[in-house]
């Protein structure tokens, strides 16, 4: 019927609009990180247990995906790929207690390590630790990847600091980080398939 045809046209137009919005943001990332190469992928599954959240993505080894490749959205870092099949891969978010991320606060030059914390993961938060106690670090500071000592390239936005405290054991500063990625509503991602290693 004509009504069904019109509905289909509206649906198709919405799909095109979403695709264009995604590509616009995708190309924005490409312009910012000209040395990166990407493979875009859709989230085709999500599994959450008491211990871990994983996303299943629509690209695998047939598309050049390998273990430990970083996964991002236009908002920021999602996590990395721990497992690859021929036509799919899995991604673990940075909020999980998995691989740590070398981190950097551009405003003050502060370095640290961002990692998942079991107690914080339920709120989609993570922890920045090993911060020099003399560092200038504040709530509202933006945390990015440093490119040092991890599988992630330099310059990916991770999130914003929401709380700063002291690790009583090491007497260093620790900070709670709220990632920019919206982990509850991720539908499309980019897998960073190659990048230039950062060096001073």
Coordinates of N, CA and C in Angstrom, one line a residue:
X1 N 0.8 -1.2 0.0 CA 0.0 0.0 0.0 C 0.9 1.2 0.0
X2 N 0.2 2.4 -0.3 CA 1.0 3.6 -0.3 C 1.5 4.0 1.0
X3 N 0.7 3.7 2.1 CA 1.2 4.0 3.4 C 2.4 3.3 3.8
X4 N 2.4 2.0 3.5 CA 3.6 1.1 3.7 C 4.8 1.6 3.0
X5 N 4.6 2.0 1.7 CA 5.7 2.5 0.9 C 6.3 3.8 1.5
X6 N 5.4 4.7 2.0 CA 5.9 5.9 2.6 C 6.6 5.6 3.9
X7 N 6.1 4.7 4.7 CA 6.8 4.3 5.9 C 8.2 3.8 5.6
X8 N 8.3 2.9 4.5 CA 9.6 2.4 4.1 C 10.6 3.5 3.6
X9 N 10.0 4.5 2.9 CA 10.9 5.6 2.5 C 11.4 6.4 3.7
X10 N 10.5 6.6 4.7 CA 11.0 7.3 5.9 C 12.0 6.5 6.6
X11 N 11.8 5.2 6.7 CA 12.8 4.3 7.4 C 14.1 4.4 6.6
X12 N 14.1 4.3 5.3 CA 15.3 4.3 4.5 C 16.0 5.6 4.7
X13 N 15.2 6.7 4.7 CA 15.8 8.1 4.9 C 16.5 8.2 6.2
X14 N 15.9 7.6 7.2 CA 16.5 7.6 8.6 C 17.8 6.8 8.6
X15 N 17.8 5.7 7.9 CA 19.0 4.9 7.8 C 20.1 5.6 7.1
X16 N 19.8 6.3 6.1 CA 20.8 7.1 5.3 C 21.3 8.3 6.2
X17 N 20.4 8.9 6.9 CA 20.8 10.0 7.8 C 21.7 9.5 8.9
X18 N 21.4 8.4 9.5 CA 22.3 7.8 10.5 C 23.6 7.4 10.0
X19 N 23.6 6.8 8.8 CA 24.9 6.5 8.1 C 25.8 7.7 7.8
X20 N 25.1 8.8 7.3 CA 25.9 10.0 7.0 C 26.4 10.6 8.3
X21 N 25.6 10.6 9.4 CA 26.1 11.1 10.7 C 27.3 10.3 11.2
X22 N 27.2 9.0 11.1 CA 28.3 8.2 11.5 C 29.6 8.5 10.7
X23 N 29.4 8.5 9.3 CA 30.6 8.8 8.5 C 31.2 10.2 8.7
X24 N 30.3 11.1 9.0 CA 30.8 12.5 9.3 C 31.7 12.4 10.5
X25 N 31.3 11.8 11.5 CA 32.1 11.7 12.7 C 33.3 10.8 12.5
X26 N 33.1 9.8 11.7 CA 34.2 8.9 11.4 C 35.3 9.6 10.6
X27 N 34.9 10.4 9.6 CA 35.9 11.2 8.9 C 36.5 12.3 9.7
X28 N 35.8 12.8 10.7 CA 36.4 13.7 11.6 C 37.5 13.1 12.4
X29 N 37.3 11.9 12.8 CA 38.4 11.2 13.5 C 39.5 10.9 12.6
X30 N 39.2 10.6 11.3 CA 40.3 10.3 10.4 C 41.2 11.6 10.2
X31 N 40.5 12.7 10.1 CA 41.2 14.0 9.9 C 42.1 14.3 11.1
X32 N 41.7 14.0 12.2 CA 42.4 14.3 13.5 C 43.6 13.4 13.6
X33 N 43.4 12.1 13.2 CA 44.5 11.1 13.3 C 44.8 10.5 11.9
X34 N 45.6 11.3 11.2 CA 45.8 11.0 9.8 C 46.6 9.7 9.6
X35 N 47.4 9.3 10.7 CA 48.2 8.1 10.5 C 47.4 6.8 10.9
X36 N 46.2 7.0 11.4 CA 45.4 5.8 11.7 C 44.8 5.2 10.5
X37 N 44.6 3.9 10.5 CA 43.7 3.2 9.5 C 42.7 2.5 10.4
X38 N 41.4 2.5 9.8 CA 40.3 2.0 10.6 C 39.6 0.9 9.8
X39 N 38.8 0.1 10.5 CA 37.8 -0.8 10.0 C 36.6 -0.5 10.8
X40 N 35.5 -0.1 10.1 CA 34.3 0.2 10.9 C 33.6 -1.1 11.1
X41 N 32.8 -1.2 12.2 CA 32.1 -2.4 12.6 C 30.8 -2.1 13.3
X42 N 29.9 -3.0 13.2 CA 28.6 -2.9 14.0 C 28.7 -3.8 15.2
X43 N 28.0 -3.4 16.3 CA 27.9 -4.2 17.5 C 26.8 -5.2 17.2
X44 N 27.1 -6.5 17.2 CA 26.0 -7.4 16.9 C 25.6 -8.3 18.1
X45 N 26.3 -8.0 19.2 CA 26.0 -8.8 20.4 C 26.6 -8.1 21.6
X46 N 26.0 -8.3 22.7 CA 26.6 -7.8 24.0 C 26.3 -8.8 25.1
X47 N 27.3 -9.1 25.8 CA 27.2 -10.1 26.9 C 27.7 -9.5 28.2
X48 N 26.9 -9.5 29.2 CA 27.3 -9.0 30.5 C 27.2 -10.1 31.6
X49 N 28.2 -10.3 32.3 CA 28.2 -11.2 33.5 C 28.6 -10.4 34.7
X50 N 28.6 -11.1 35.8 CA 29.1 -10.4 37.1 C 30.5 -9.9 37.0
X51 N 31.3 -10.6 36.1 CA 32.7 -10.3 36.0 C 33.2 -9.5 34.8
X52 N 32.4 -9.5 33.8 CA 32.9 -8.9 32.5 C 31.8 -8.6 31.6
X53 N 32.0 -7.5 30.8 CA 31.1 -7.1 29.7 C 31.9 -7.3 28.4
X54 N 31.3 -7.9 27.4 CA 32.0 -8.0 26.1 C 31.0 -7.6 25.0
X55 N 31.5 -7.0 23.9 CA 30.7 -6.7 22.8 C 31.2 -7.6 21.6
X56 N 30.3 -8.2 20.8 CA 30.6 -8.9 19.6 C 30.5 -7.9 18.5
X57 N 31.5 -7.8 17.7 CA 31.5 -6.9 16.5 C 31.5 -7.7 15.2
X58 N 31.1 -7.0 14.2 CA 30.7 -7.6 12.9 C 31.9 -7.8 12.0
X59 N 33.1 -7.6 12.4 CA 34.3 -7.8 11.6 C 35.3 -8.7 12.3
X60 N 36.0 -9.5 11.4 CA 37.0 -10.4 12.0 C 38.2 -10.5 11.2
X61 N 38.9 -11.7 11.3 CA 40.2 -11.8 10.6 C 40.1 -11.7 9.1
X62 N 39.0 -12.0 8.5 CA 38.8 -11.8 7.1 C 38.9 -10.4 6.7
X63 N 38.6 -9.5 7.7 CA 38.7 -8.0 7.4 C 39.9 -7.4 7.9
X64 N 40.9 -8.2 8.3 CA 42.2 -7.7 8.8 C 42.2 -7.4 10.3
X65 N 41.3 -7.9 11.0 CA 41.2 -7.6 12.5 C 42.1 -8.6 13.2
X66 N 42.9 -8.1 14.1 CA 43.8 -8.9 14.9 C 43.6 -8.7 16.4
X67 N 44.1 -9.6 17.2 CA 44.0 -9.4 18.7 C 44.7 -8.2 19.1
X68 N 44.2 -7.5 20.2 CA 44.8 -6.3 20.8 C 44.7 -5.0 20.0
X69 N 43.9 -5.1 19.0 CA 43.6 -3.8 18.3 C 42.7 -2.9 19.1
X70 N 42.9 -1.6 19.2 CA 42.0 -0.7 19.9 C 40.7 -0.5 19.2
X71 N 39.7 -0.3 20.0 CA 38.3 -0.1 19.5 C 37.8 1.3 20.0
X72 N 37.3 2.1 19.1 CA 36.9 3.5 19.5 C 35.5 3.8 18.9
X73 N 34.9 4.9 19.4 CA 33.8 5.5 18.8 C 34.2 6.9 18.5
X74 N 33.3 7.7 17.9 CA 33.6 9.1 17.7 C 33.7 9.9 19.0
X75 N 33.2 9.3 20.1 CA 33.2 10.0 21.4 C 34.6 9.7 22.1
X76 N 35.1 8.5 21.9 CA 36.3 8.2 22.6 C 36.6 6.7 22.6
X77 N 37.6 6.4 23.4 CA 38.1 5.0 23.5 C 37.0 4.1 24.1
X78 N 36.8 2.9 23.4 CA 35.9 1.9 24.0 C 36.8 0.8 24.7
X79 N 37.8 0.2 24.0 CA 38.6 -0.8 24.6 C 39.4 -1.5 23.6
X80 N 39.5 -2.8 23.7 CA 40.4 -3.5 22.8 C 39.8 -4.9 22.4
X81 N 40.4 -5.5 21.4 CA 40.0 -6.8 20.9 C 40.8 -7.9 21.5
X82 N 40.2 -8.8 22.4 CA 40.9 -9.9 22.9 C 40.8 -11.2 22.1
X83 N 39.8 -11.3 21.2 CA 39.5 -12.5 20.5 C 38.9 -12.2 19.1
X84 N 39.4 -13.0 18.2 CA 39.0 -12.8 16.8 C 38.6 -14.1 16.1
X85 N 37.5 -14.1 15.4 CA 37.1 -15.2 14.6 C 37.1 -14.7 13.1
X86 N 36.8 -15.6 12.2 CA 36.9 -15.2 10.8 C 36.0 -14.0 10.4
X87 N 34.8 -14.0 10.9 CA 33.8 -12.9 10.5 C 33.3 -12.0 11.7
X88 N 33.9 -12.2 12.9 CA 33.5 -11.4 14.0 C 34.7 -11.3 14.9
X89 N 34.6 -10.4 15.9 CA 35.6 -10.3 17.0 C 34.9 -9.8 18.2
X90 N 35.6 -9.9 19.3 CA 35.0 -9.5 20.6 C 35.8 -8.3 21.1
X91 N 35.1 -7.3 21.8 CA 35.7 -6.2 22.3 C 35.4 -6.1 23.8
X92 N 36.4 -5.8 24.6 CA 36.3 -5.6 26.0 C 36.5 -4.1 26.3
X93 N 35.5 -3.5 27.1 CA 35.7 -2.1 27.4 C 36.8 -1.7 28.4
X94 N 37.2 -0.5 28.3 CA 38.3 0.0 29.2 C 37.9 0.0 30.6
X95 N 36.6 -0.1 30.9 CA 36.1 -0.1 32.3 C 36.3 -1.5 33.0
X96 N 36.6 -2.5 32.2 CA 36.8 -3.8 32.7 C 38.2 -4.0 33.2
X97 N 38.4 -4.8 34.2 CA 39.7 -5.0 34.8 C 40.6 -5.9 33.8
X98 N 40.9 -5.3 32.7 CA 41.7 -6.1 31.7 C 43.0 -5.4 31.4
X99 N 43.3 -5.0 30.2 CA 44.6 -4.3 29.9 C 44.6 -2.9 30.4
X100 N 45.7 -2.4 31.0 CA 45.8 -1.0 31.4 C 46.1 -0.1 30.2
X101 N 45.9 1.1 30.4 CA 46.1 2.1 29.3 C 47.0 3.2 29.8
X102 N 48.1 3.4 29.1 CA 49.0 4.6 29.4 C 48.2 5.8 29.2
X103 N 48.1 6.7 30.2 CA 47.2 7.9 30.1 C 47.9 9.2 30.4
X104 N 47.3 10.3 29.9 CA 48.0 11.6 29.9 C 46.9 12.7 30.0
X105 N 47.3 13.7 30.8 CA 46.4 14.9 31.0 C 47.1 16.0 30.3
X106 N 46.6 16.5 29.1 CA 47.3 17.4 28.3 C 47.5 18.8 29.1
X107 N 46.5 19.2 29.8 CA 46.5 20.5 30.5 C 47.7 20.6 31.4
X108 N 48.1 19.6 32.1 CA 49.2 19.7 33.1 C 50.4 18.8 32.7
X109 N 50.2 17.9 31.7 CA 51.3 17.0 31.4 C 51.4 15.8 32.3
X110 N 50.4 15.6 33.1 CA 50.4 14.5 34.1 C 50.3 13.2 33.4
X111 N 51.1 12.2 33.8 CA 51.0 10.9 33.3 C 50.5 9.9 34.4
X112 N 49.9 8.8 33.9 CA 49.3 7.8 34.8 C 48.9 6.6 34.0
X113 N 48.2 5.7 34.7 CA 47.7 4.5 34.0 C 46.2 4.4 34.3
X114 N 45.4 4.2 33.3 CA 44.0 4.0 33.4 C 43.7 2.5 33.3
X115 N 42.9 2.0 34.3 CA 42.5 0.6 34.2 C 41.1 0.4 34.8
X116 N 40.6 -0.8 34.5 CA 39.3 -1.1 35.0 C 39.3 -1.4 36.5
X117 N 38.2 -1.2 37.1 CA 38.1 -1.5 38.6 C 36.8 -2.2 38.8
X118 N 36.8 -3.4 39.4 CA 35.6 -4.2 39.6 C 34.5 -3.3 40.2
X119 N 34.8 -2.6 41.3 CA 33.8 -1.8 42.0 C 33.3 -0.6 41.2
X120 N 34.1 -0.1 40.3 CA 33.7 1.1 39.5 C 33.0 0.7 38.2
X121 N 33.2 -0.6 37.7 CA 32.8 -1.0 36.4 C 31.2 -0.9 36.3
X122 N 30.6 -1.1 37.4 CA 29.1 -1.1 37.4 C 28.5 0.3 37.0
X123 N 29.3 1.3 37.3 CA 28.9 2.6 37.0 C 29.6 3.1 35.7
X124 N 30.2 2.2 34.9 CA 30.9 2.5 33.7 C 32.0 3.6 34.0
X125 N 32.7 3.4 35.1 CA 33.8 4.3 35.4 C 35.1 3.5 35.5
X126 N 36.3 4.1 35.4 CA 37.5 3.5 35.6 C 38.5 4.3 36.4
X127 N 39.6 3.8 36.7 CA 40.5 4.4 37.7 C 41.8 4.8 37.0
X128 N 42.3 6.0 37.3 CA 43.6 6.5 36.8 C 44.5 6.4 38.1
X129 N 45.6 5.7 38.0 CA 46.5 5.5 39.2 C 47.9 5.8 38.8
X130 N 48.8 5.5 39.8 CA 50.3 5.8 39.6 C 50.5 7.2 39.2
X131 N 49.8 8.1 39.8 CA 50.0 9.6 39.5 C 50.9 10.2 40.5
X132 N 51.9 10.9 40.1 CA 52.9 11.5 41.0 C 52.1 12.4 42.0
X133 N 52.4 12.3 43.3 CA 51.6 13.1 44.3 C 51.8 14.6 44.1
X134 N 52.8 15.1 43.4 CA 53.0 16.5 43.2 C 52.3 17.0 41.9
X135 N 51.6 16.1 41.3 CA 50.9 16.4 40.0 C 49.8 17.4 40.2
X136 N 49.6 18.2 39.1 CA 48.5 19.1 39.0 C 47.4 18.4 38.3
X137 N 46.4 17.9 39.1 CA 45.3 17.1 38.5 C 44.0 17.5 39.2
X138 N 43.0 17.8 38.4 CA 41.8 18.4 38.9 C 40.5 17.6 38.3
X139 N 39.4 17.7 39.0 CA 38.1 17.3 38.5 C 37.8 18.1 37.3
X140 N 37.4 17.4 36.2 CA 37.1 18.1 34.9 C 38.3 18.0 33.9
X141 N 39.5 17.5 34.4 CA 40.6 17.3 33.4 C 40.2 16.2 32.4
X142 N 40.6 16.4 31.2 CA 40.3 15.4 30.1 C 41.5 14.4 30.1
X143 N 41.3 13.1 30.1 CA 42.3 12.1 30.1 C 42.4 11.5 28.7
X144 N 43.6 11.4 28.1 CA 43.7 10.8 26.8 C 44.8 9.7 26.9
X145 N 44.9 8.9 25.8 CA 45.9 7.9 25.8 C 47.3 8.5 25.6
X146 N 48.3 8.0 26.3 CA 49.6 8.6 26.1 C 50.4 7.9 25.0
X147 N 50.0 6.7 24.6 CA 50.8 6.0 23.6 C 52.0 5.3 24.2
X148 N 52.2 5.4 25.5 CA 53.4 4.8 26.2 C 53.0 3.5 26.9
X149 N 53.7 2.4 26.7 CA 53.6 1.2 27.5 C 52.2 0.5 27.4
X150 N 51.5 0.7 26.3 CA 50.2 0.0 26.1 C 50.0 -0.3 24.6
X151 N 48.9 -0.9 24.4 CA 48.5 -1.3 23.0 C 47.8 -0.1 22.3
X152 N 47.6 1.0 23.0 CA 46.8 2.1 22.4 C 47.7 3.2 21.9
X153 N 47.3 3.8 20.7 CA 48.1 4.9 20.2 C 47.9 6.2 21.1
X154 N 48.7 7.2 20.9 CA 48.6 8.4 21.6 C 47.4 9.2 21.1
X155 N 46.8 9.9 22.0 CA 45.8 11.0 21.5 C 44.4 10.6 21.5
X156 N 44.0 9.4 21.9 CA 42.6 9.0 21.9 C 42.0 9.5 23.2
X157 N 40.9 10.2 23.1 CA 40.2 10.6 24.3 C 39.6 9.4 25.1
X158 N 39.9 9.4 26.4 CA 39.4 8.3 27.3 C 38.1 8.8 28.0
X159 N 38.3 10.0 28.8 CA 37.2 10.5 29.6 C 37.6 11.7 30.4
X160 N 36.8 12.0 31.4 CA 37.0 13.1 32.2 C 37.1 12.7 33.7
X161 N 38.0 13.4 34.4 CA 38.2 13.1 35.9 C 37.0 13.6 36.7
X162 N 36.4 12.7 37.5 CA 35.3 13.1 38.3 C 35.6 13.2 39.8
X163 N 36.8 12.6 40.2 CA 37.1 12.6 41.6 C 38.6 12.3 41.7
X164 N 39.3 13.0 42.7 CA 40.7 12.8 42.9 C 40.9 12.4 44.4
X165 N 41.8 11.4 44.6 CA 42.1 11.0 46.0 C 43.5 10.5 46.1
X166 N 43.8 9.9 47.3 CA 45.2 9.4 47.5 C 45.1 7.9 47.8
X167 N 46.0 7.2 47.1 CA 46.1 5.7 47.4 C 47.0 5.6 48.6
X168 N 46.3 5.1 49.7 CA 47.0 5.1 51.0 C 48.2 4.1 51.0
X169 N 48.1 3.1 50.1 CA 49.2 2.1 50.0 C 50.5 2.7 49.4
X170 N 50.3 3.4 48.3 CA 51.5 3.9 47.6 C 51.8 5.4 47.8
X171 N 50.8 6.1 48.4 CA 50.9 7.5 48.7 C 51.0 8.3 47.4
X172 N 50.4 7.7 46.3 CA 50.3 8.4 45.0 C 48.9 8.8 44.8
X173 N 48.6 9.7 43.9 CA 47.3 10.1 43.6 C 46.5 9.1 42.8
X174 N 45.2 9.0 43.0 CA 44.4 8.2 42.1 C 43.2 9.1 41.7
X175 N 42.6 8.8 40.6 CA 41.4 9.6 40.1 C 40.4 8.7 39.5
X176 N 39.1 9.0 39.7 CA 38.1 8.3 39.0 C 37.8 9.0 37.6
X177 N 37.7 8.1 36.6 CA 37.5 8.7 35.2 C 36.2 8.2 34.7
X178 N 35.4 9.1 34.2 CA 34.2 8.8 33.5 C 34.4 8.8 32.0
X179 N 34.4 7.6 31.3 CA 34.7 7.6 29.9 C 33.7 8.4 29.1
X180 N 34.2 8.9 27.9 CA 33.3 9.6 27.0 C 32.4 8.7 26.3
X181 N 32.8 7.4 26.0 CA 32.0 6.5 25.3 C 30.8 6.1 26.1
X182 N 29.7 6.0 25.4 CA 28.4 5.6 26.0 C 28.2 4.1 25.9
X183 N 28.7 3.4 26.9 CA 28.8 1.9 26.8 C 27.4 1.2 26.7
X184 N 26.4 1.9 27.2 CA 25.1 1.3 27.1 C 24.4 1.4 25.7
X185 N 24.9 2.3 24.9 CA 24.3 2.6 23.6 C 25.2 2.5 22.4
X186 N 26.3 1.7 22.5 CA 27.2 1.6 21.4 C 26.6 0.7 20.3
X187 N 26.5 1.2 19.1 CA 26.0 0.4 18.0 C 27.0 0.3 16.8
X188 N 27.8 1.3 16.7 CA 28.9 1.3 15.6 C 30.2 1.7 16.3
X189 N 31.3 1.1 15.8 CA 32.6 1.4 16.3 C 33.6 1.4 15.2
X190 N 34.8 1.9 15.5 CA 35.9 1.8 14.6 C 37.0 1.0 15.3
X191 N 37.6 0.1 14.6 CA 38.7 -0.7 15.1 C 39.9 -0.1 14.4
X192 N 40.9 0.3 15.3 CA 42.1 0.9 14.7 C 43.1 -0.2 14.3
X193 N 43.2 -0.3 13.0 CA 44.0 -1.5 12.5 C 45.5 -1.2 12.4
X194 N 45.8 0.1 12.3 CA 47.3 0.4 12.3 C 47.4 1.9 12.7
X195 N 48.6 2.2 13.2 CA 48.9 3.6 13.6 C 50.4 3.7 13.7
X196 N 50.9 4.9 13.7 CA 52.3 5.1 13.9 C 52.6 5.1 15.4
X197 N 53.6 4.4 15.8 CA 54.0 4.4 17.2 C 54.5 5.8 17.6
X198 N 54.1 6.2 18.8 CA 54.5 7.5 19.3 C 55.9 7.4 19.9
X199 N 56.8 8.4 19.6 CA 58.1 8.5 20.3 C 58.4 10.0 20.5
X200 N 59.1 10.2 21.6 CA 59.4 11.6 22.0 C 60.4 12.2 20.9

